Short mmCIF file of C-alpha atoms and ligand atoms in Angstrom, two decimals:
data_model
loop_
_atom_site.label_atom_id
_atom_site.label_comp_id
_atom_site.label_asym_id
_atom_site.label_seq_id
_atom_site.Cartn_x
_atom_site.Cartn_y
_atom_site.Cartn_z
CA MET P 1107 9.92 -83.78 53.61
CA LYS P 1108 9.60 -83.66 57.41
CA VAL P 1109 9.32 -80.12 58.76
CA PRO P 1110 11.73 -79.66 61.69
CA SER P 1111 10.39 -78.54 65.07
CA CYS P 1112 11.09 -75.11 66.48
CA ASN P 1113 14.28 -74.89 68.51
CA TYR P 1114 12.29 -73.57 71.52
CA CYS P 1115 8.99 -75.53 71.42
CA ASP P 1116 7.25 -78.45 69.69
CA HIS P 1117 5.58 -76.40 66.97
CA PRO P 1118 6.69 -76.88 63.37
CA ALA P 1119 9.36 -74.44 62.21
CA ALA P 1120 8.25 -71.66 59.82
CA TRP P 1121 11.82 -70.55 59.10
CA MET P 1122 15.39 -71.73 59.43
CA ARG P 1123 17.61 -68.83 60.52
CA PRO P 1124 20.28 -68.94 57.80
CA TRP P 1125 23.35 -67.86 59.78
CA ASP P 1126 23.09 -70.39 62.64
CA LYS P 1127 20.60 -72.90 61.17
CA THR P 1128 18.12 -72.41 64.04
CA PRO P 1129 14.57 -73.58 63.17
CA LEU P 1130 11.88 -71.20 64.49
CA CYS P 1131 8.08 -71.44 64.69
CA ILE P 1132 5.95 -68.37 63.93
CA MET P 1133 5.68 -67.35 67.58
CA HIS P 1134 9.40 -67.63 68.29
CA PHE P 1135 10.30 -65.97 64.99
CA ASN P 1136 8.08 -62.99 65.95
CA LYS P 1137 9.48 -62.89 69.45
CA GLY P 1138 13.09 -62.97 68.21
CA PHE P 1139 12.31 -60.33 65.59
CA LEU P 1140 10.98 -57.83 68.14
CA LYS P 1141 13.79 -58.64 70.56
CA ARG P 1142 16.52 -57.91 68.00
CA VAL P 1143 14.91 -54.57 67.03
CA GLN P 1144 14.74 -53.61 70.71
CA LYS P 1145 18.37 -54.65 71.17
CA THR P 1146 19.40 -52.54 68.17
CA ILE P 1147 17.55 -49.53 69.60
CA ASN P 1148 19.37 -50.03 72.92
CA LYS P 1149 22.78 -50.75 71.38
CA TYR P 1150 22.85 -47.42 69.54
CA ASN P 1151 20.81 -45.40 72.09
CA MET P 1152 18.36 -44.66 69.30
CA LEU P 1153 15.31 -43.77 71.40
CA LYS P 1154 14.55 -42.40 74.82
CA ARG P 1155 11.49 -42.75 76.97
CA ASN P 1156 8.85 -40.16 76.03
CA ASP P 1157 10.38 -39.46 72.62
CA VAL P 1158 7.87 -38.25 70.03
CA ILE P 1159 8.65 -40.55 67.13
CA ALA P 1160 7.82 -39.75 63.51
CA ILE P 1161 7.82 -42.88 61.38
CA GLY P 1162 8.56 -42.36 57.69
CA LEU P 1163 5.79 -44.47 56.18
CA SER P 1164 6.02 -45.02 52.42
CA GLY P 1165 3.76 -48.08 52.30
CA GLY P 1166 6.60 -50.41 51.27
CA LYS P 1167 7.49 -53.53 53.27
CA ASP P 1168 10.14 -51.94 55.51
CA SER P 1169 8.03 -49.02 56.68
CA VAL P 1170 4.83 -51.07 57.07
CA VAL P 1171 6.64 -53.62 59.24
CA MET P 1172 8.36 -50.80 61.16
CA MET P 1173 4.96 -49.27 61.94
CA ASP P 1174 3.71 -52.57 63.34
CA VAL P 1175 6.88 -53.22 65.34
CA MET P 1176 7.09 -49.73 66.84
CA ALA P 1177 3.43 -49.92 67.90
CA LYS P 1178 4.17 -53.24 69.65
CA LEU P 1179 7.39 -52.07 71.31
CA GLN P 1180 5.67 -48.90 72.48
CA LYS P 1181 3.58 -50.97 74.93
CA ASP P 1182 6.67 -51.49 77.15
CA PHE P 1183 8.47 -48.29 76.27
CA PRO P 1184 6.33 -45.15 76.50
CA THR P 1185 6.73 -42.98 73.42
CA GLU P 1186 4.36 -41.16 71.11
CA LEU P 1187 4.11 -42.32 67.49
CA ILE P 1188 3.09 -40.31 64.43
CA ALA P 1189 3.23 -41.67 60.88
CA ILE P 1190 4.37 -39.29 58.13
CA SER P 1191 4.24 -40.02 54.41
CA ILE P 1192 5.75 -38.04 51.56
CA ASP P 1193 3.80 -37.66 48.33
CA GLU P 1194 6.42 -36.95 45.66
CA GLY P 1195 3.81 -36.93 42.93
CA ILE P 1196 4.85 -40.03 40.96
CA GLU P 1197 2.09 -41.23 38.69
CA ASN P 1198 0.96 -44.87 38.89
CA TYR P 1199 3.04 -45.42 42.00
CA ARG P 1200 2.69 -43.11 44.96
CA ALA P 1201 -1.13 -43.28 45.31
CA ASP P 1202 -0.82 -47.05 45.71
CA GLY P 1203 1.90 -46.66 48.38
CA LEU P 1204 -0.19 -44.11 50.28
CA LYS P 1205 -3.09 -46.57 50.34
CA TYR P 1206 -0.92 -49.16 52.12
CA ALA P 1207 0.58 -46.50 54.38
CA LYS P 1208 -2.93 -45.45 55.47
CA MET P 1209 -3.87 -49.09 56.20
CA ALA P 1210 -0.70 -49.62 58.27
CA ALA P 1211 -1.25 -46.45 60.34
CA GLU P 1212 -4.91 -47.35 60.95
CA ARG P 1213 -4.00 -50.87 62.00
CA ALA P 1214 -1.46 -49.50 64.48
CA GLU P 1215 -3.99 -46.82 65.58
CA VAL P 1216 -1.47 -44.08 64.91
CA ASP P 1217 -2.16 -40.58 63.53
CA HIS P 1218 -1.05 -40.33 59.88
CA GLN P 1219 -0.12 -37.14 58.02
CA ILE P 1220 0.82 -36.70 54.36
CA PHE P 1221 3.19 -33.98 53.07
CA SER P 1222 3.53 -33.32 49.37
CA PHE P 1223 6.31 -32.01 47.12
CA LYS P 1224 3.70 -29.96 45.24
CA GLU P 1225 2.53 -28.06 48.30
CA THR P 1226 6.01 -27.55 49.72
CA PHE P 1227 8.20 -26.96 46.68
CA GLY P 1228 5.61 -26.01 44.05
CA TYR P 1229 6.28 -29.03 41.81
CA ASP P 1230 5.37 -32.70 41.72
CA LEU P 1231 8.40 -34.83 40.87
CA ASP P 1232 6.82 -35.81 37.53
CA GLU P 1233 6.16 -32.14 36.66
CA ALA P 1234 9.70 -31.14 37.62
CA LEU P 1235 11.18 -33.85 35.38
CA ILE P 1236 9.12 -32.61 32.41
CA VAL P 1237 10.15 -28.99 33.08
CA LEU P 1238 13.83 -29.98 33.34
CA GLY P 1239 13.78 -31.80 30.01
CA GLU P 1240 16.40 -34.13 28.66
CA ASN P 1241 19.56 -32.58 30.11
CA ARG P 1242 18.55 -33.23 33.68
CA MET P 1243 20.17 -35.61 36.16
CA ALA P 1244 18.56 -38.92 37.18
CA PRO P 1245 15.13 -38.51 38.92
CA CYS P 1246 16.52 -39.76 42.27
CA SER P 1247 19.09 -36.92 42.27
CA TYR P 1248 16.18 -34.47 42.66
CA CYS P 1249 13.75 -36.65 44.56
CA GLY P 1250 16.25 -37.85 47.19
CA PRO P 1251 17.26 -34.39 48.53
CA PHE P 1252 13.66 -33.09 48.29
CA ARG P 1253 12.44 -36.13 50.18
CA ARG P 1254 15.05 -35.85 52.94
CA ASN P 1255 14.34 -32.13 53.28
CA LEU P 1256 10.57 -32.65 53.48
CA LEU P 1257 10.87 -35.57 55.90
CA ASN P 1258 12.84 -33.29 58.23
CA GLN P 1259 10.34 -30.44 57.87
CA ALA P 1260 7.43 -32.85 58.42
CA ALA P 1261 9.03 -34.45 61.47
CA ARG P 1262 9.65 -31.01 62.97
CA GLU P 1263 6.12 -29.87 62.14
CA VAL P 1264 4.53 -32.80 63.99
CA GLY P 1265 6.78 -32.10 66.98
CA ALA P 1266 8.93 -35.22 66.61
CA THR P 1267 12.13 -35.65 68.60
CA LYS P 1268 13.25 -38.60 66.43
CA LEU P 1269 12.59 -39.70 62.87
CA VAL P 1270 12.50 -43.46 62.37
CA THR P 1271 13.17 -44.84 58.89
CA GLY P 1272 12.84 -48.42 57.67
CA HIS P 1273 16.36 -48.92 56.27
CA ASN P 1274 17.32 -52.53 56.91
CA ALA P 1275 20.59 -54.44 57.36
CA ASP P 1276 20.84 -55.18 53.62
CA ASP P 1277 20.46 -51.45 52.80
CA GLU P 1278 23.06 -50.54 55.40
CA ALA P 1279 25.61 -53.14 54.22
CA GLN P 1280 25.07 -52.11 50.58
CA THR P 1281 25.60 -48.44 51.45
CA MET P 1282 28.80 -49.23 53.33
CA MET P 1283 30.13 -51.29 50.40
CA MET P 1284 29.21 -48.49 47.99
CA ASN P 1285 30.97 -45.90 50.15
CA MET P 1286 34.09 -48.01 50.22
CA MET P 1287 34.10 -48.82 46.51
CA ARG P 1288 33.59 -45.14 45.65
CA GLY P 1289 36.44 -44.05 47.91
CA ASN P 1290 34.04 -42.48 50.44
CA LEU P 1291 34.99 -44.44 53.54
CA LEU P 1292 34.74 -41.19 55.52
CA LYS P 1293 30.98 -41.26 54.96
CA THR P 1294 30.82 -44.59 56.78
CA LEU P 1295 33.28 -43.43 59.44
CA HIS P 1296 31.09 -40.44 60.26
CA GLY P 1297 27.75 -42.18 59.72
CA ASN P 1298 27.25 -42.99 63.39
CA PRO P 1299 23.86 -44.72 63.88
CA GLU P 1300 23.46 -43.01 67.25
CA PRO P 1301 21.40 -39.80 67.22
CA THR P 1302 24.15 -37.20 67.70
CA PHE P 1303 22.87 -33.91 66.26
CA LYS P 1304 22.06 -31.30 68.88
CA ASP P 1305 20.56 -28.75 66.47
CA GLU P 1306 16.79 -28.66 67.00
CA ALA P 1307 16.17 -27.76 63.36
CA PHE P 1308 17.44 -31.20 62.38
CA VAL P 1309 15.39 -34.11 63.70
CA ASN P 1310 17.78 -37.00 64.38
CA ARG P 1311 17.14 -40.04 62.17
CA VAL P 1312 17.43 -43.55 63.49
CA LYS P 1313 17.22 -46.95 61.81
CA PRO P 1314 15.99 -49.66 64.21
CA PHE P 1315 16.22 -52.30 61.39
CA ARG P 1316 19.99 -51.76 61.08
CA ARG P 1317 20.47 -55.38 62.23
CA THR P 1318 17.34 -56.89 60.69
CA THR P 1319 17.62 -58.44 57.22
CA GLU P 1320 15.30 -57.86 54.31
CA GLN P 1321 14.47 -61.58 54.30
CA GLU P 1322 13.26 -61.37 57.91
CA ILE P 1323 11.17 -58.26 57.16
CA VAL P 1324 9.38 -59.90 54.23
CA LEU P 1325 8.75 -63.00 56.34
CA TYR P 1326 7.44 -60.91 59.26
CA ALA P 1327 5.05 -59.07 56.91
CA ASN P 1328 3.76 -62.34 55.46
CA LEU P 1329 3.44 -64.22 58.76
CA ASN P 1330 1.60 -61.28 60.36
CA ASP P 1331 -0.68 -60.48 57.40
CA LEU P 1332 0.70 -57.00 56.85
CA PRO P 1333 -0.12 -55.89 53.30
CA TYR P 1334 2.43 -53.58 51.66
CA GLN P 1335 3.18 -52.02 48.30
CA GLU P 1336 5.21 -54.46 46.23
CA MET P 1337 5.62 -52.29 43.16
CA SER P 1338 8.96 -50.47 42.82
CA CYS P 1339 9.23 -46.81 41.95
CA PRO P 1340 9.29 -46.48 38.13
CA HIS P 1341 12.25 -44.10 38.45
CA ALA P 1342 14.36 -46.47 40.57
CA THR P 1343 17.48 -46.93 38.49
CA GLU P 1344 20.28 -47.12 41.01
CA ALA P 1345 22.23 -49.61 38.93
CA TYR P 1346 25.34 -49.44 41.12
CA ARG P 1347 23.41 -50.44 44.25
CA GLY P 1348 21.82 -53.29 42.25
CA LYS P 1349 25.27 -54.65 41.40
CA ILE P 1350 26.37 -54.48 45.04
CA ARG P 1351 23.12 -56.21 46.08
CA ASP P 1352 23.86 -59.03 43.60
CA ILE P 1353 27.42 -59.42 44.96
CA LEU P 1354 26.15 -59.58 48.54
CA THR P 1355 23.38 -62.05 47.66
CA ASP P 1356 25.99 -64.26 46.06
CA MET P 1357 28.31 -64.02 49.07
CA MET P 1358 25.42 -64.81 51.43
CA GLN P 1359 25.04 -68.21 49.78
CA GLU P 1360 28.39 -69.14 51.33
CA ASP P 1361 28.29 -66.93 54.42
CA PRO P 1362 24.74 -65.87 55.43
CA ALA P 1363 26.17 -63.63 58.17
CA VAL P 1364 28.31 -61.53 55.82
CA ILE P 1365 25.90 -58.57 56.10
CA PHE P 1366 26.41 -58.46 59.87
CA SER P 1367 30.21 -58.68 59.42
CA ILE P 1368 30.10 -55.57 57.22
CA ILE P 1369 27.92 -53.70 59.74
CA ASN P 1370 30.23 -54.78 62.59
CA SER P 1371 33.21 -53.45 60.63
CA ALA P 1372 31.47 -50.10 60.26
CA ASP P 1373 30.60 -50.07 63.96
CA SER P 1374 34.24 -50.61 64.88
CA LEU P 1375 35.17 -47.51 62.83
CA PHE P 1376 32.94 -45.09 64.75
CA SER P 1377 35.32 -44.93 67.70
CA LEU P 1378 37.88 -43.37 65.30
CA ALA P 1379 35.51 -40.68 64.04
CA ASP P 1380 36.75 -38.02 66.48
CA LYS P 1381 40.30 -38.50 65.27
CA VAL P 1382 39.56 -38.04 61.57
CA PRO P 1383 38.03 -34.75 60.33
CA ASP P 1384 34.79 -35.19 58.44
CA THR P 1385 35.71 -33.49 55.17
CA ILE P 1386 32.86 -35.07 53.22
CA ASN P 1387 29.70 -34.49 55.20
CA TYR P 1388 30.22 -31.36 57.22
CA ASP P 1389 33.45 -29.67 56.08
CA GLY P 1390 35.32 -30.92 59.11
CA ASP P 1391 32.68 -29.59 61.46
CA ASP P 1392 29.42 -31.12 62.60
CA GLN P 1393 27.87 -27.71 62.98
CA LEU P 1394 24.82 -27.04 60.84
CA PHE P 1395 23.85 -23.66 59.38
CA GLU P 1396 20.55 -22.21 58.22
CA CYS P 1397 20.06 -22.17 54.47
CA GLU P 1398 20.06 -18.52 53.37
CA ILE P 1399 16.93 -19.17 51.26
CA CYS P 1400 14.65 -21.57 53.12
CA GLY P 1401 16.21 -21.62 56.60
CA GLU P 1402 16.50 -25.42 56.66
CA PRO P 1403 19.63 -26.94 58.24
CA THR P 1404 22.54 -27.38 55.84
CA ASN P 1405 26.32 -27.68 55.92
CA ASN P 1406 26.59 -24.87 53.39
CA THR P 1407 25.23 -21.36 52.85
CA ARG P 1408 22.49 -22.71 50.59
CA CYS P 1409 20.92 -26.16 50.97
CA ASN P 1410 20.95 -28.73 48.20
CA THR P 1411 17.15 -28.61 47.89
CA CYS P 1412 17.19 -24.85 47.18
CA LYS P 1413 19.97 -25.32 44.60
CA LEU P 1414 17.91 -28.01 42.83
CA LYS P 1415 14.69 -26.01 43.10
CA ASN P 1416 16.49 -23.03 41.54
CA GLU P 1417 17.54 -25.30 38.65
CA ILE P 1418 13.88 -26.30 38.10
CA ASP P 1419 12.67 -22.67 38.40
CA GLN P 1420 15.26 -21.57 35.82
CA ALA P 1421 14.20 -24.36 33.46
CA ALA P 1422 10.52 -23.39 33.92
CA MET P 1423 11.27 -19.72 33.15
CA SER P 1424 13.22 -20.59 30.02
CA LYS P 1425 10.25 -22.52 28.59
CA PRO P 1426 8.45 -20.62 25.82
FE1 LIG I 2810 12.30 -40.86 44.53
FE2 LIG I 2810 14.19 -42.29 43.29
FE3 LIG I 2810 13.02 -43.23 45.51
FE4 LIG I 2810 11.64 -43.06 43.22
S1 LIG I 2810 13.43 -44.38 43.61
S2 LIG I 2810 10.90 -42.45 45.25
S3 LIG I 2810 12.50 -41.20 42.33
S4 LIG I 2810 14.33 -41.41 45.35
#
């Protein structure tokens, strides 16, 4: 079969952009990829000149590609980059991810720091699950809040003014669908992608891949020889998200741009956010308080991490 030429030069196409059927060679794919990330950053005012940017680097495809892209964009947009990785303590998984994270940071010539659950909270995730026993919630219900808490602490500790995560357009569209199907539209309404928190204890998170698809990220990694961890976390059991992913994959066969339509719908809601109290995320108030135990920012008197840690401590004390 004859390979079509790139839409912008005579080189053979490496990819056909699914939503407008544009054939692109490697060079023009890479150029377009970087351009769209930059446009996303600008569209949502995600970064400012001279920001100190912590990049959450797990070693998976999204974060490894983000590391590479941010290092390239930094050449025209002066910022300082620091890679931070979280070691949850998950056997046969995290050490492998940290290996790829280290390679990605070295390749980008960026300082890399690792923060562990064990050192911060006193437990590895695996240990905590054993202590909690059979009546516990799903592993992600503990790991997720601990991870978010530690990412914030780590970002603050390295002096970051922004925390960049690798969530991509597929993740964003899935989350929006899940919010809607669970009756949590307010979460989407108040999930503005612009960095809006003024409290210095909370490092604003931004997602420059909000308009970049998973397919593009995998292709970018492969075309640019960026090795990443392919193995999934052994505890990943978010069945509901998997179902939504399958629905979206199916819909994309007919309409490859459906993901962007969902994100555009969410974007059009943000202008209404001021008119509708946020009763889900912040009790109708975007003010954050200090947790009475650890001092981390929370919308309550005690943060979720301290509540969960207390549950683990209680379980540990009740062990013979
Ligand atoms: Fe943690 Fe769940 Fe993610 Fe595994 S899948 S790293 S347990 S949040």
